[in-house]
Coordinates of C-alpha atoms in Angstrom, one line a residue:
M27 CA 93.1 111.5 71.8
A28 CA 96.5 112.8 70.5
S29 CA 99.0 111.5 68.9
C30 CA 102.8 112.6 68.9
Y31 CA 104.6 111.0 66.0
L32 CA 108.3 108.8 66.6
V33 CA 110.7 109.1 64.1
L34 CA 111.0 106.7 62.0
P35 CA 114.4 107.7 59.9
S36 CA 112.9 104.2 57.4
P37 CA 110.8 101.3 57.3
V38 CA 107.7 101.4 59.4
R39 CA 108.0 99.9 63.0
T40 CA 107.1 98.5 66.1
I41 CA 105.2 101.2 68.4
P42 CA 107.7 101.5 71.4
N43 CA 107.2 99.5 74.5
C44 CA 106.7 102.6 76.6
L45 CA 102.9 102.7 75.3
T46 CA 102.5 99.6 77.6
S47 CA 102.9 101.7 80.2
F48 CA 101.1 104.2 79.0
T49 CA 97.7 101.9 78.7
R50 CA 98.4 100.7 82.5
S51 CA 99.2 104.2 84.6
L52 CA 96.2 105.4 81.8
P53 CA 93.9 103.5 81.5
S54 CA 91.3 105.9 80.5
V55 CA 93.8 106.9 77.9
Q56 CA 92.6 105.7 73.9
L57 CA 96.3 104.9 71.8
A58 CA 96.2 104.5 68.4
C59 CA 98.6 104.5 65.1
Q60 CA 98.2 105.7 61.5
P61 CA 99.8 104.0 59.5
V62 CA 102.0 106.1 57.7
V63 CA 105.9 106.5 57.8
F64 CA 105.6 107.7 61.4
K65 CA 104.3 105.9 64.0
P66 CA 102.2 108.3 66.1
I67 CA 102.8 108.0 70.6
S68 CA 99.1 108.8 71.8
C69 CA 99.8 111.0 74.6
S70 CA 98.4 113.6 77.9
L71 CA 98.7 114.6 81.4
G72 CA 100.1 117.2 82.9
P73 CA 99.9 120.8 84.9
K74 CA 99.6 124.4 83.9
E75 CA 100.1 127.2 85.8
E76 CA 100.7 131.3 84.8
L77 CA 104.8 132.6 84.3
S78 CA 104.4 136.3 83.2
V79 CA 106.9 136.2 80.2
T80 CA 106.8 141.1 80.0
N81 CA 108.5 143.5 81.6
L82 CA 112.2 141.3 80.9
N83 CA 114.8 143.3 82.3
F84 CA 118.4 142.6 79.9
K85 CA 121.9 143.7 81.0
K86 CA 124.4 142.4 78.8
Q87 CA 127.6 143.3 78.5
L88 CA 130.1 141.8 75.7
C89 CA 133.7 140.9 76.5
R90 CA 135.8 140.3 73.2
A91 CA 139.1 138.2 72.5
K92 CA 141.6 137.9 69.8
A93 CA 141.6 134.5 70.5
S94 CA 139.3 131.7 68.8
M95 CA 136.9 132.3 71.6
A96 CA 136.4 134.9 74.7
G97 CA 133.4 133.6 76.8
V98 CA 132.5 136.2 79.8
S99 CA 130.3 134.8 82.7
D100 CA 128.8 138.1 84.1
E101 CA 124.6 137.0 86.5
K102 CA 122.7 134.7 85.8
T103 CA 119.4 136.5 84.1
Q104 CA 123.0 137.6 81.9
G105 CA 124.3 134.8 80.2
K106 CA 127.1 133.5 79.0
V107 CA 128.5 135.5 75.9
Q108 CA 131.2 134.1 74.1
V109 CA 132.4 135.5 70.7
F110 CA 134.7 132.8 68.2
D111 CA 136.9 134.9 65.5
S112 CA 135.0 131.5 62.8
E113 CA 131.7 129.8 62.4
E114 CA 133.5 126.9 62.7
D115 CA 135.1 127.5 65.5
L116 CA 132.0 127.8 67.2
A117 CA 131.0 124.6 66.2
L118 CA 134.1 123.2 67.5
A119 CA 132.1 124.6 70.6
L120 CA 129.3 123.6 70.5
A121 CA 130.3 120.2 69.7
K122 CA 131.9 120.0 73.0
Y123 CA 129.5 122.0 75.9
V124 CA 127.0 120.3 74.5
A125 CA 128.2 117.0 74.9
H126 CA 129.6 117.5 78.3
L127 CA 125.8 118.3 78.9
S128 CA 124.9 115.4 78.1
N129 CA 127.2 112.8 80.1
Q130 CA 126.0 115.1 83.1
F131 CA 122.6 114.6 82.8
V132 CA 122.8 110.9 81.7
R133 CA 125.5 110.4 84.5
E134 CA 122.4 112.1 87.0
R135 CA 119.2 111.4 85.7
G136 CA 119.6 109.1 83.1
A137 CA 118.3 110.9 80.0
F138 CA 119.1 114.1 78.1
T139 CA 116.4 116.1 76.7
V140 CA 116.8 118.3 73.7
V141 CA 115.0 120.8 71.5
L142 CA 116.1 121.9 68.5
S143 CA 115.5 124.4 66.8
G144 CA 115.9 125.5 63.0
G145 CA 117.8 127.6 60.6
S146 CA 121.5 127.4 60.9
L147 CA 121.4 125.4 63.9
I148 CA 122.1 122.7 63.0
K149 CA 124.2 123.1 60.3
S150 CA 126.0 123.8 63.7
L151 CA 126.0 120.6 65.6
R152 CA 127.5 119.6 63.0
K153 CA 130.5 118.7 64.8
L154 CA 129.5 116.3 67.5
V155 CA 128.7 113.6 64.3
D156 CA 132.9 114.0 65.0
A157 CA 135.6 112.3 66.5
P158 CA 135.4 112.2 69.7
H159 CA 131.4 112.7 69.7
I160 CA 130.1 110.6 68.1
D161 CA 131.2 107.8 70.1
S162 CA 131.5 109.2 73.7
V163 CA 128.0 110.7 73.5
D164 CA 125.4 108.0 75.1
W165 CA 123.3 108.5 72.0
A166 CA 120.8 106.1 73.4
R167 CA 119.3 108.6 76.4
W168 CA 118.7 111.5 74.1
H169 CA 115.3 112.5 73.9
I170 CA 113.9 114.4 70.2
F171 CA 112.2 117.8 70.4
W172 CA 111.5 120.9 68.2
V173 CA 111.1 124.7 69.7
D174 CA 109.1 125.1 66.6
E175 CA 107.4 122.9 63.7
R176 CA 106.3 123.6 59.8
V177 CA 102.6 122.9 59.6
V178 CA 104.0 120.8 56.3
P179 CA 104.7 117.2 55.6
K180 CA 108.4 115.8 56.3
D181 CA 109.7 115.7 53.3
H182 CA 108.6 119.3 52.2
P183 CA 112.0 121.2 51.6
D184 CA 109.9 123.5 54.8
S185 CA 110.6 121.5 57.8
N186 CA 112.7 121.4 60.5
Y187 CA 112.3 117.3 61.1
L188 CA 113.5 117.1 57.7
L189 CA 116.1 119.5 57.3
A190 CA 118.0 118.1 61.8
H191 CA 117.5 114.5 60.4
N192 CA 119.4 114.5 57.5
G193 CA 121.8 117.1 58.9
F194 CA 122.6 116.4 61.9
L195 CA 119.9 112.9 63.2
S196 CA 120.4 110.7 60.2
K197 CA 124.1 110.7 60.9
V198 CA 123.8 109.7 65.1
P199 CA 122.0 106.4 66.9
I200 CA 119.9 108.3 69.0
P201 CA 116.7 105.1 69.1
S202 CA 114.1 106.8 66.4
G203 CA 111.8 106.0 69.3
N204 CA 112.5 109.2 71.3
V205 CA 111.9 111.6 69.2
Y206 CA 109.2 113.3 69.5
A207 CA 107.9 114.9 65.4
I208 CA 105.0 116.7 65.0
N209 CA 101.3 115.3 64.0
D210 CA 101.9 116.5 60.5
A211 CA 98.6 115.2 59.3
L212 CA 96.3 117.6 61.6
S213 CA 95.3 121.2 61.4
A214 CA 97.9 124.0 63.3
E215 CA 96.2 124.0 66.4
G216 CA 95.5 120.4 66.5
A217 CA 99.5 119.8 66.3
A218 CA 99.9 122.2 68.8
D219 CA 96.8 120.6 71.3
D220 CA 98.2 117.6 70.5
Y221 CA 102.2 118.5 70.7
E222 CA 101.3 119.6 74.3
T223 CA 99.5 116.4 75.6
C224 CA 102.3 114.7 74.6
L225 CA 104.8 116.0 76.4
K226 CA 102.7 115.9 79.5
H227 CA 102.8 112.3 78.9
L228 CA 106.7 112.5 78.9
V229 CA 105.9 114.2 81.7
H230 CA 104.4 111.7 83.7
N231 CA 106.7 109.6 82.8
K232 CA 109.9 111.6 83.8
I233 CA 111.4 111.2 80.6
I234 CA 111.3 115.5 81.1
E235 CA 111.4 117.2 83.8
L236 CA 109.2 119.1 85.7
S237 CA 110.1 122.5 86.7
G238 CA 109.6 123.0 90.7
T239 CA 109.6 126.8 89.5
T240 CA 106.9 127.6 86.8
G241 CA 105.0 124.1 86.2
F242 CA 105.5 124.6 82.8
P243 CA 108.3 121.8 81.4
K244 CA 112.0 121.6 82.5
F245 CA 114.3 120.9 78.9
D246 CA 118.1 119.8 79.4
L247 CA 119.2 121.6 76.7
M248 CA 117.2 124.1 74.5
L249 CA 119.3 124.9 71.2
L250 CA 117.4 128.6 69.6
G251 CA 119.1 130.2 66.4
M252 CA 117.7 134.4 66.5
G253 CA 116.0 136.0 63.0
P254 CA 117.8 138.3 61.3
D255 CA 114.3 140.4 62.6
G256 CA 115.1 139.0 66.2
H257 CA 112.6 135.7 66.6
V258 CA 113.1 132.7 68.1
A259 CA 111.4 129.7 67.5
S260 CA 108.2 131.2 65.9
L261 CA 107.5 134.1 69.1
F262 CA 108.1 137.1 66.2
P263 CA 107.9 140.6 67.1
G264 CA 105.1 142.2 67.9
H265 CA 103.4 139.2 67.6
P266 CA 100.8 138.3 70.1
L267 CA 101.6 134.8 70.8
V268 CA 105.1 136.4 73.2
Q269 CA 102.9 137.2 75.5
E270 CA 101.3 133.9 75.3
S271 CA 101.1 132.6 79.3
K272 CA 99.0 129.4 79.8
K273 CA 100.4 127.2 76.9
W274 CA 102.7 124.9 76.8
V275 CA 102.1 124.6 73.5
A276 CA 100.8 126.9 70.6
Y277 CA 100.0 127.1 67.1
I278 CA 100.0 130.4 64.3
K279 CA 98.5 130.5 61.2
D280 CA 99.8 134.2 60.4
S281 CA 103.4 134.1 60.0
P282 CA 105.4 137.5 59.0
K283 CA 107.9 134.7 57.5
P284 CA 106.1 131.8 55.6
P285 CA 104.8 129.0 56.1
P286 CA 102.1 130.9 57.9
E287 CA 100.6 127.6 59.7
R288 CA 103.0 126.5 62.7
I289 CA 103.5 125.6 66.1
T290 CA 105.4 126.3 68.9
F291 CA 107.0 126.6 72.1
S292 CA 105.5 129.4 74.1
F293 CA 108.4 131.8 76.6
P294 CA 107.4 130.1 79.4
V295 CA 108.0 126.4 78.5
I296 CA 111.5 128.0 76.8
N297 CA 112.3 130.3 79.9
S298 CA 111.7 126.8 82.6
S299 CA 114.9 125.5 80.9
A300 CA 117.3 124.5 82.8
H301 CA 120.1 125.5 80.2
V302 CA 119.2 127.4 76.9
A303 CA 122.0 128.4 73.6
L304 CA 121.9 130.9 71.9
V305 CA 124.2 130.3 68.3
V306 CA 123.6 132.8 66.5
A307 CA 126.7 133.1 63.7
G308 CA 126.2 136.2 60.6
A309 CA 126.5 139.8 60.2
G310 CA 123.2 140.1 58.5
K311 CA 122.4 139.6 62.2
A312 CA 124.2 142.2 63.5
D313 CA 122.4 144.7 64.5
V314 CA 120.2 142.8 66.6
I315 CA 122.4 141.1 68.5
R316 CA 123.7 145.5 69.1
K317 CA 121.0 145.8 70.5
A318 CA 120.2 142.4 72.6
L319 CA 122.9 142.0 74.4
G320 CA 124.4 146.3 73.8
S321 CA 125.4 147.8 76.9
D322 CA 122.8 150.7 77.0
D323 CA 119.1 150.3 78.1
Q324 CA 116.2 149.9 75.9
K325 CA 113.9 152.3 75.3
S326 CA 112.0 151.0 72.7
D327 CA 109.7 147.0 73.3
L328 CA 112.2 144.0 74.0
L329 CA 112.3 141.9 71.1
P330 CA 111.5 138.4 71.3
V331 CA 115.2 136.6 72.0
Q332 CA 115.9 139.1 74.5
M333 CA 112.6 137.7 76.3
V334 CA 114.8 135.0 76.5
S335 CA 115.4 134.8 79.8
P336 CA 116.2 131.1 81.7
E337 CA 115.2 129.5 84.9
G338 CA 118.9 127.9 84.4
N339 CA 121.8 128.6 82.3
L340 CA 121.8 130.4 79.5
A341 CA 124.5 130.2 76.5
W342 CA 125.6 132.7 73.7
F343 CA 127.3 131.1 71.0
L344 CA 128.5 134.2 68.6
D345 CA 131.2 134.9 65.7
K346 CA 132.6 137.4 65.0
D347 CA 130.4 138.5 61.9
A348 CA 127.5 138.0 64.7
A349 CA 128.6 140.1 66.7
S350 CA 130.7 142.6 64.4
K351 CA 128.2 145.8 65.6
L352 CA 129.0 145.4 69.7

Protein backbone atom coordinates (compact mmCIF):
# COMPACT_ATOMS: atom_id res chain seq x y z
CA MET A 1 0.00 0.00 0.00
CA ALA A 2 1.23 3.45 -0.82
CA SER A 3 -0.12 6.89 -0.18
CA CYS A 4 0.61 10.40 -1.35
CA TYR A 5 -0.81 13.32 0.51
CA LEU A 6 -3.40 15.71 -0.84
CA VAL A 7 -2.76 19.05 0.78
CA LEU A 8 -5.32 20.66 3.05
CA PRO A 9 -5.02 24.36 3.92
CA SER A 10 -7.12 23.97 7.05
CA PRO A 11 -9.49 21.29 8.46
CA VAL A 12 -9.43 17.68 7.29
CA ARG A 13 -11.59 17.06 4.23
CA THR A 14 -13.15 14.08 2.59
CA ILE A 15 -11.29 11.82 0.17
CA PRO A 16 -11.39 13.09 -3.44
CA ASN A 17 -13.89 11.53 -5.81
CA CYS A 18 -11.07 10.25 -8.01
CA LEU A 19 -10.50 7.44 -5.52
CA THR A 20 -13.67 5.71 -6.64
CA SER A 21 -12.35 5.53 -10.19
CA PHE A 22 -9.07 4.14 -8.87
CA THR A 23 -10.99 1.43 -7.05
CA ARG A 24 -12.89 0.44 -10.19
CA SER A 25 -9.87 0.42 -12.49
CA LEU A 26 -7.43 -1.18 -10.06
CA PRO A 27 -9.43 -3.62 -7.86
CA SER A 28 -6.29 -5.24 -6.46
CA VAL A 29 -4.95 -2.01 -4.94
CA GLN A 30 -5.85 -1.25 -1.33
CA LEU A 31 -6.80 2.34 -0.62
CA ALA A 32 -6.47 3.79 2.84
CA CYS A 33 -6.42 7.02 4.78
CA GLN A 34 -4.28 8.22 7.62
CA PRO A 35 -5.98 10.50 10.16
CA VAL A 36 -3.53 13.37 10.09
CA VAL A 37 -3.70 16.94 8.86
CA PHE A 38 -3.36 15.71 5.27
CA LYS A 39 -5.53 13.08 3.61
CA PRO A 40 -3.61 10.41 1.66
CA ILE A 41 -4.43 8.93 -1.69
CA SER A 42 -3.20 5.46 -2.63
CA CYS A 43 -1.29 5.10 -5.85
CA SER A 44 0.35 2.54 -8.12
CA LEU A 45 0.90 1.58 -11.76
CA GLY A 46 3.07 2.77 -14.67
CA PRO A 47 5.98 1.80 -16.92
CA LYS A 48 9.65 2.51 -16.54
CA GLU A 49 12.32 2.80 -19.19
CA GLU A 50 15.98 3.60 -18.99
CA LEU A 51 17.21 6.98 -20.14
CA SER A 52 20.83 8.06 -20.11
CA VAL A 53 21.59 11.58 -19.00
CA THR A 54 25.35 11.39 -19.33
CA ASN A 55 27.56 12.86 -22.01
CA LEU A 56 25.26 15.80 -22.64
CA ASN A 57 26.83 18.49 -24.78
CA PHE A 58 25.85 21.98 -23.75
CA LYS A 59 26.81 25.02 -25.80
CA LYS A 60 24.80 27.91 -24.48
CA GLN A 61 24.84 31.49 -25.63
CA LEU A 62 23.48 34.60 -24.01
CA CYS A 63 22.25 37.82 -25.55
CA ARG A 64 22.16 40.71 -23.08
CA ALA A 65 20.46 44.06 -23.49
CA LYS A 66 19.98 47.29 -21.55
CA ALA A 67 16.21 46.99 -21.59
CA SER A 68 14.36 45.33 -18.74
CA MET A 69 14.24 42.06 -20.67
CA ALA A 70 16.43 40.55 -23.35
CA GLY A 71 15.73 37.12 -24.82
CA VAL A 72 17.28 34.93 -27.45
CA SER A 73 16.00 31.62 -28.77
CA ASP A 74 18.83 29.29 -29.70
CA GLU A 75 18.85 25.63 -30.59
CA LYS A 76 16.52 23.46 -28.58
CA THR A 77 19.17 22.12 -26.24
CA GLN A 78 20.51 25.59 -25.59
CA GLY A 79 17.20 27.00 -24.48
CA LYS A 80 15.99 30.57 -24.34
CA VAL A 81 17.95 32.85 -22.03
CA GLN A 82 16.38 36.03 -20.69
CA VAL A 83 18.14 38.60 -18.52
CA PHE A 84 16.20 41.19 -16.51
CA ASP A 85 17.28 44.46 -14.97
CA SER A 86 15.84 43.45 -11.62
CA GLU A 87 14.30 40.50 -9.81
CA GLU A 88 11.03 42.42 -9.88
CA ASP A 89 11.08 42.46 -13.68
CA LEU A 90 11.99 38.76 -13.65
CA ALA A 91 8.97 37.97 -11.45
CA LEU A 92 6.62 39.90 -13.74
CA ALA A 93 7.87 38.06 -16.83
CA LEU A 94 7.77 34.69 -15.08
CA ALA A 95 4.13 35.23 -14.10
CA LYS A 96 3.22 36.07 -17.70
CA TYR A 97 5.10 32.99 -18.95
CA VAL A 98 3.41 30.63 -16.48
CA ALA A 99 -0.05 32.10 -17.11
CA HIS A 100 0.42 31.70 -20.87
CA LEU A 101 1.37 28.04 -20.51
CA SER A 102 -1.53 27.47 -18.13
CA ASN A 103 -4.00 28.79 -20.68
CA GLN A 104 -2.38 26.74 -23.42
CA PHE A 105 -2.44 23.40 -21.61
CA VAL A 106 -5.90 23.90 -20.12
CA ARG A 107 -7.19 24.58 -23.61
CA GLU A 108 -5.34 21.64 -25.16
CA ARG A 109 -5.71 18.91 -22.53
CA GLY A 110 -7.96 20.24 -19.75
CA ALA A 111 -5.25 20.17 -17.07
CA PHE A 112 -1.99 21.87 -16.19
CA THR A 113 0.65 19.91 -14.27
CA VAL A 114 3.16 22.14 -12.49
CA VAL A 115 6.24 21.01 -10.58
CA LEU A 116 7.64 23.36 -7.94
CA SER A 117 11.03 23.51 -6.27
CA GLY A 118 12.04 25.25 -3.06
CA GLY A 119 14.32 28.15 -2.30
CA SER A 120 13.81 31.56 -3.90
CA LEU A 121 11.65 30.13 -6.70
CA ILE A 122 8.48 30.53 -4.64
CA LYS A 123 9.17 34.22 -4.06
CA SER A 124 9.62 34.69 -7.80
CA LEU A 125 6.08 33.36 -8.38
CA ARG A 126 4.51 36.15 -6.33
CA LYS A 127 3.20 38.12 -9.32
CA LEU A 128 0.88 35.24 -10.24
CA VAL A 129 -1.31 36.15 -7.27
CA ASP A 130 -1.79 39.70 -8.59
CA ALA A 131 -4.05 41.02 -11.34
CA PRO A 132 -4.55 40.10 -14.11
CA HIS A 133 -3.36 36.53 -13.50
CA ILE A 134 -5.22 35.81 -10.27
CA ASP A 135 -8.50 36.26 -12.14
CA SER A 136 -7.58 35.01 -15.63
CA VAL A 137 -5.83 31.74 -14.75
CA ASP A 138 -8.03 28.64 -14.49
CA TRP A 139 -6.66 27.53 -11.13
CA ALA A 140 -9.11 24.64 -10.84
CA ARG A 141 -7.22 22.82 -13.61
CA TRP A 142 -3.80 23.07 -11.93
CA HIS A 143 -2.10 20.02 -10.39
CA ILE A 144 0.87 20.77 -8.13
CA PHE A 145 3.89 18.54 -7.47
CA TRP A 146 7.36 18.96 -5.98
CA VAL A 147 10.60 18.18 -7.81
CA ASP A 148 12.16 17.49 -4.42
CA GLU A 149 11.22 17.60 -0.79
CA ARG A 150 12.91 17.36 2.56
CA VAL A 151 11.65 14.44 4.65
CA VAL A 152 10.45 16.58 7.53
CA PRO A 153 6.98 17.37 8.91
CA LYS A 154 4.95 19.73 6.76
CA ASP A 155 5.05 22.43 9.42
CA HIS A 156 8.85 22.25 9.68
CA PRO A 157 10.79 25.35 8.54
CA ASP A 158 12.77 23.19 6.08
CA SER A 159 9.64 21.87 4.33
CA ASN A 160 9.33 22.86 0.68
CA TYR A 161 5.60 22.30 1.00
CA LEU A 162 5.36 24.84 3.83
CA LEU A 163 7.37 27.36 1.83
CA ALA A 164 5.10 26.94 -1.19
CA HIS A 165 1.93 27.01 0.90
CA ASN A 166 2.82 30.20 2.73
CA GLY A 167 4.22 32.01 -0.29
CA PHE A 168 1.92 30.86 -3.09
CA LEU A 169 -0.59 28.04 -2.65
CA SER A 170 -2.54 29.68 0.17
CA LYS A 171 -3.12 32.71 -2.07
CA VAL A 172 -4.59 30.99 -5.14
CA PRO A 173 -7.75 28.83 -5.45
CA ILE A 174 -6.13 25.56 -6.53
CA PRO A 175 -8.33 22.67 -5.32
CA SER A 176 -6.79 20.92 -2.33
CA GLY A 177 -7.22 17.57 -4.06
CA ASN A 178 -4.91 18.78 -6.84
CA VAL A 179 -1.92 19.41 -4.56
CA TYR A 180 0.29 16.35 -4.07
CA ALA A 181 2.73 16.45 -1.17
CA ILE A 182 4.88 13.61 0.09
CA ASN A 183 3.93 11.34 2.98
CA ASP A 184 6.36 12.66 5.57
CA ALA A 185 5.39 9.91 8.03
CA LEU A 186 7.50 7.48 5.97
CA SER A 187 11.25 7.03 5.74
CA ALA A 188 13.09 8.76 2.91
CA GLU A 189 13.08 5.53 0.89
CA GLY A 190 9.43 4.88 1.64
CA ALA A 191 8.40 8.43 0.80
CA ALA A 192 10.21 8.26 -2.55
CA ASP A 193 8.60 4.94 -3.48
CA ASP A 194 5.21 6.22 -2.34
CA TYR A 195 5.48 9.42 -4.39
CA GLU A 196 6.53 7.49 -7.48
CA THR A 197 3.53 5.19 -7.05
CA CYS A 198 1.29 8.23 -6.75
CA LEU A 199 2.65 9.62 -10.02
CA LYS A 200 1.97 6.32 -11.75
CA HIS A 201 -1.66 6.43 -10.67
CA LEU A 202 -1.99 9.92 -12.06
CA VAL A 203 -0.39 8.83 -15.34
CA HIS A 204 -2.87 5.95 -15.48
CA ASN A 205 -5.73 8.40 -14.96
CA LYS A 206 -4.27 10.76 -17.58
CA ILE A 207 -3.71 13.67 -15.22
CA ILE A 208 0.01 13.43 -15.99
CA GLU A 209 1.07 12.63 -19.53
CA LEU A 210 3.67 9.98 -20.32
CA SER A 211 6.53 10.80 -22.66
CA GLY A 212 6.35 8.72 -25.80
CA THR A 213 10.10 9.21 -26.18
CA THR A 214 11.39 8.25 -22.73
CA GLY A 215 8.55 6.40 -21.00
CA PHE A 216 8.85 8.75 -18.03
CA PRO A 217 6.16 11.16 -16.81
CA LYS A 218 5.90 14.31 -18.90
CA PHE A 219 4.95 17.29 -16.77
CA ASP A 220 3.63 20.38 -18.51
CA LEU A 221 5.88 22.79 -16.61
CA MET A 222 8.78 22.25 -14.25
CA LEU A 223 9.89 25.34 -12.32
CA LEU A 224 13.45 24.94 -11.07
CA GLY A 225 15.76 27.04 -8.98
CA MET A 226 19.50 26.52 -8.78
CA GLY A 227 21.81 26.36 -5.77
CA PRO A 228 25.10 28.27 -5.59
CA ASP A 229 26.90 24.94 -6.18
CA GLY A 230 24.93 24.29 -9.37
CA HIS A 231 22.54 21.74 -7.88
CA VAL A 232 18.93 21.44 -9.02
CA ALA A 233 16.18 19.59 -7.16
CA SER A 234 18.17 17.48 -4.65
CA LEU A 235 20.67 16.40 -7.30
CA PHE A 236 24.05 17.62 -6.09
CA PRO A 237 27.44 17.83 -7.86
CA GLY A 238 29.35 14.57 -7.64
CA HIS A 239 26.53 12.65 -5.99
CA PRO A 240 25.63 9.24 -7.51
CA LEU A 241 21.97 10.26 -7.85
CA VAL A 242 22.79 12.51 -10.80
CA GLN A 243 23.31 9.29 -12.78
CA GLU A 244 20.02 7.66 -11.72
CA SER A 245 18.37 6.47 -14.93
CA LYS A 246 15.55 4.12 -13.90
CA LYS A 247 13.65 5.50 -10.94
CA TRP A 248 11.12 8.28 -11.28
CA VAL A 249 11.62 9.41 -7.68
CA ALA A 250 14.82 8.72 -5.74
CA TYR A 251 15.79 9.26 -2.13
CA ILE A 252 18.90 10.68 -0.54
CA LYS A 253 20.06 10.28 3.05
CA ASP A 254 23.39 12.11 2.79
CA SER A 255 22.51 15.44 1.24
CA PRO A 256 25.50 17.80 1.32
CA LYS A 257 23.01 20.51 2.28
CA PRO A 258 20.86 19.98 5.39
CA PRO A 259 18.51 18.40 6.10
CA PRO A 260 20.19 15.18 4.93
CA GLU A 261 17.11 13.09 4.09
CA ARG A 262 15.18 14.07 0.96
CA ILE A 263 13.30 12.75 -2.03
CA THR A 264 13.93 14.02 -5.56
CA PHE A 265 12.84 13.52 -9.14
CA SER A 266 15.53 11.93 -11.27
CA PHE A 267 17.00 13.61 -14.34
CA PRO A 268 15.03 11.40 -16.76
CA VAL A 269 11.82 12.80 -15.24
CA ILE A 270 13.07 16.38 -15.23
CA ASN A 271 14.23 16.06 -18.85
CA SER A 272 10.97 14.52 -20.04
CA SER A 273 9.11 17.75 -19.28
CA ALA A 274 7.27 19.73 -21.93
CA HIS A 275 8.63 22.98 -20.47
CA VAL A 276 11.36 23.67 -17.94
CA ALA A 277 12.04 27.13 -16.50
CA LEU A 278 15.30 27.71 -14.64
CA VAL A 279 14.86 30.75 -12.42
CA VAL A 280 18.07 32.21 -10.98
CA ALA A 281 18.64 35.54 -9.25
CA GLY A 282 21.45 37.06 -7.23
CA ALA A 283 25.16 37.74 -7.60
CA GLY A 284 26.00 34.74 -5.43
CA LYS A 285 25.14 32.46 -8.34
CA ALA A 286 26.99 34.39 -11.05
CA ASP A 287 30.01 32.07 -11.15
CA VAL A 288 27.85 28.99 -11.71
CA ILE A 289 25.79 30.77 -14.36
CA ARG A 290 29.02 31.68 -16.15
CA LYS A 291 30.02 28.02 -16.21
CA ALA A 292 26.57 26.81 -17.21
CA LEU A 293 25.94 29.36 -19.96
CA GLY A 294 29.40 30.46 -20.99
CA SER A 295 30.35 29.92 -24.61
CA ASP A 296 33.58 28.07 -23.84
CA ASP A 297 33.50 24.28 -23.76
CA GLN A 298 33.71 22.98 -20.22
CA LYS A 299 36.50 20.50 -19.59
CA SER A 300 35.43 19.68 -16.04
CA ASP A 301 32.50 17.48 -15.04
CA LEU A 302 29.06 18.86 -15.78
CA LEU A 303 27.22 20.53 -12.96
CA PRO A 304 23.70 19.22 -12.34
CA VAL A 305 22.21 22.42 -13.76
CA GLN A 306 24.06 21.72 -17.00
CA MET A 307 22.33 18.34 -17.22
CA VAL A 308 18.91 19.94 -17.50
CA SER A 309 18.04 19.27 -21.14
CA PRO A 310 14.30 18.72 -21.60
CA GLU A 311 12.77 17.05 -24.62
CA GLY A 312 10.51 20.09 -24.71
CA ASN A 313 11.47 23.73 -24.18
CA LEU A 314 14.01 25.20 -21.78
CA ALA A 315 13.78 28.81 -20.63
CA TRP A 316 16.23 30.65 -18.36
CA PHE A 317 15.03 33.58 -16.25
CA LEU A 318 18.04 35.50 -14.88
CA ASP A 319 18.37 38.85 -13.18
CA LYS A 320 21.34 41.01 -14.15
CA ASP A 321 23.22 40.11 -10.96
CA ALA A 322 23.09 36.39 -11.73
CA ALA A 323 24.19 37.12 -15.30
CA SER A 324 26.87 39.64 -14.31
CA LYS A 325 29.83 37.38 -15.17
CA LEU A 326 28.65 36.29 -18.59
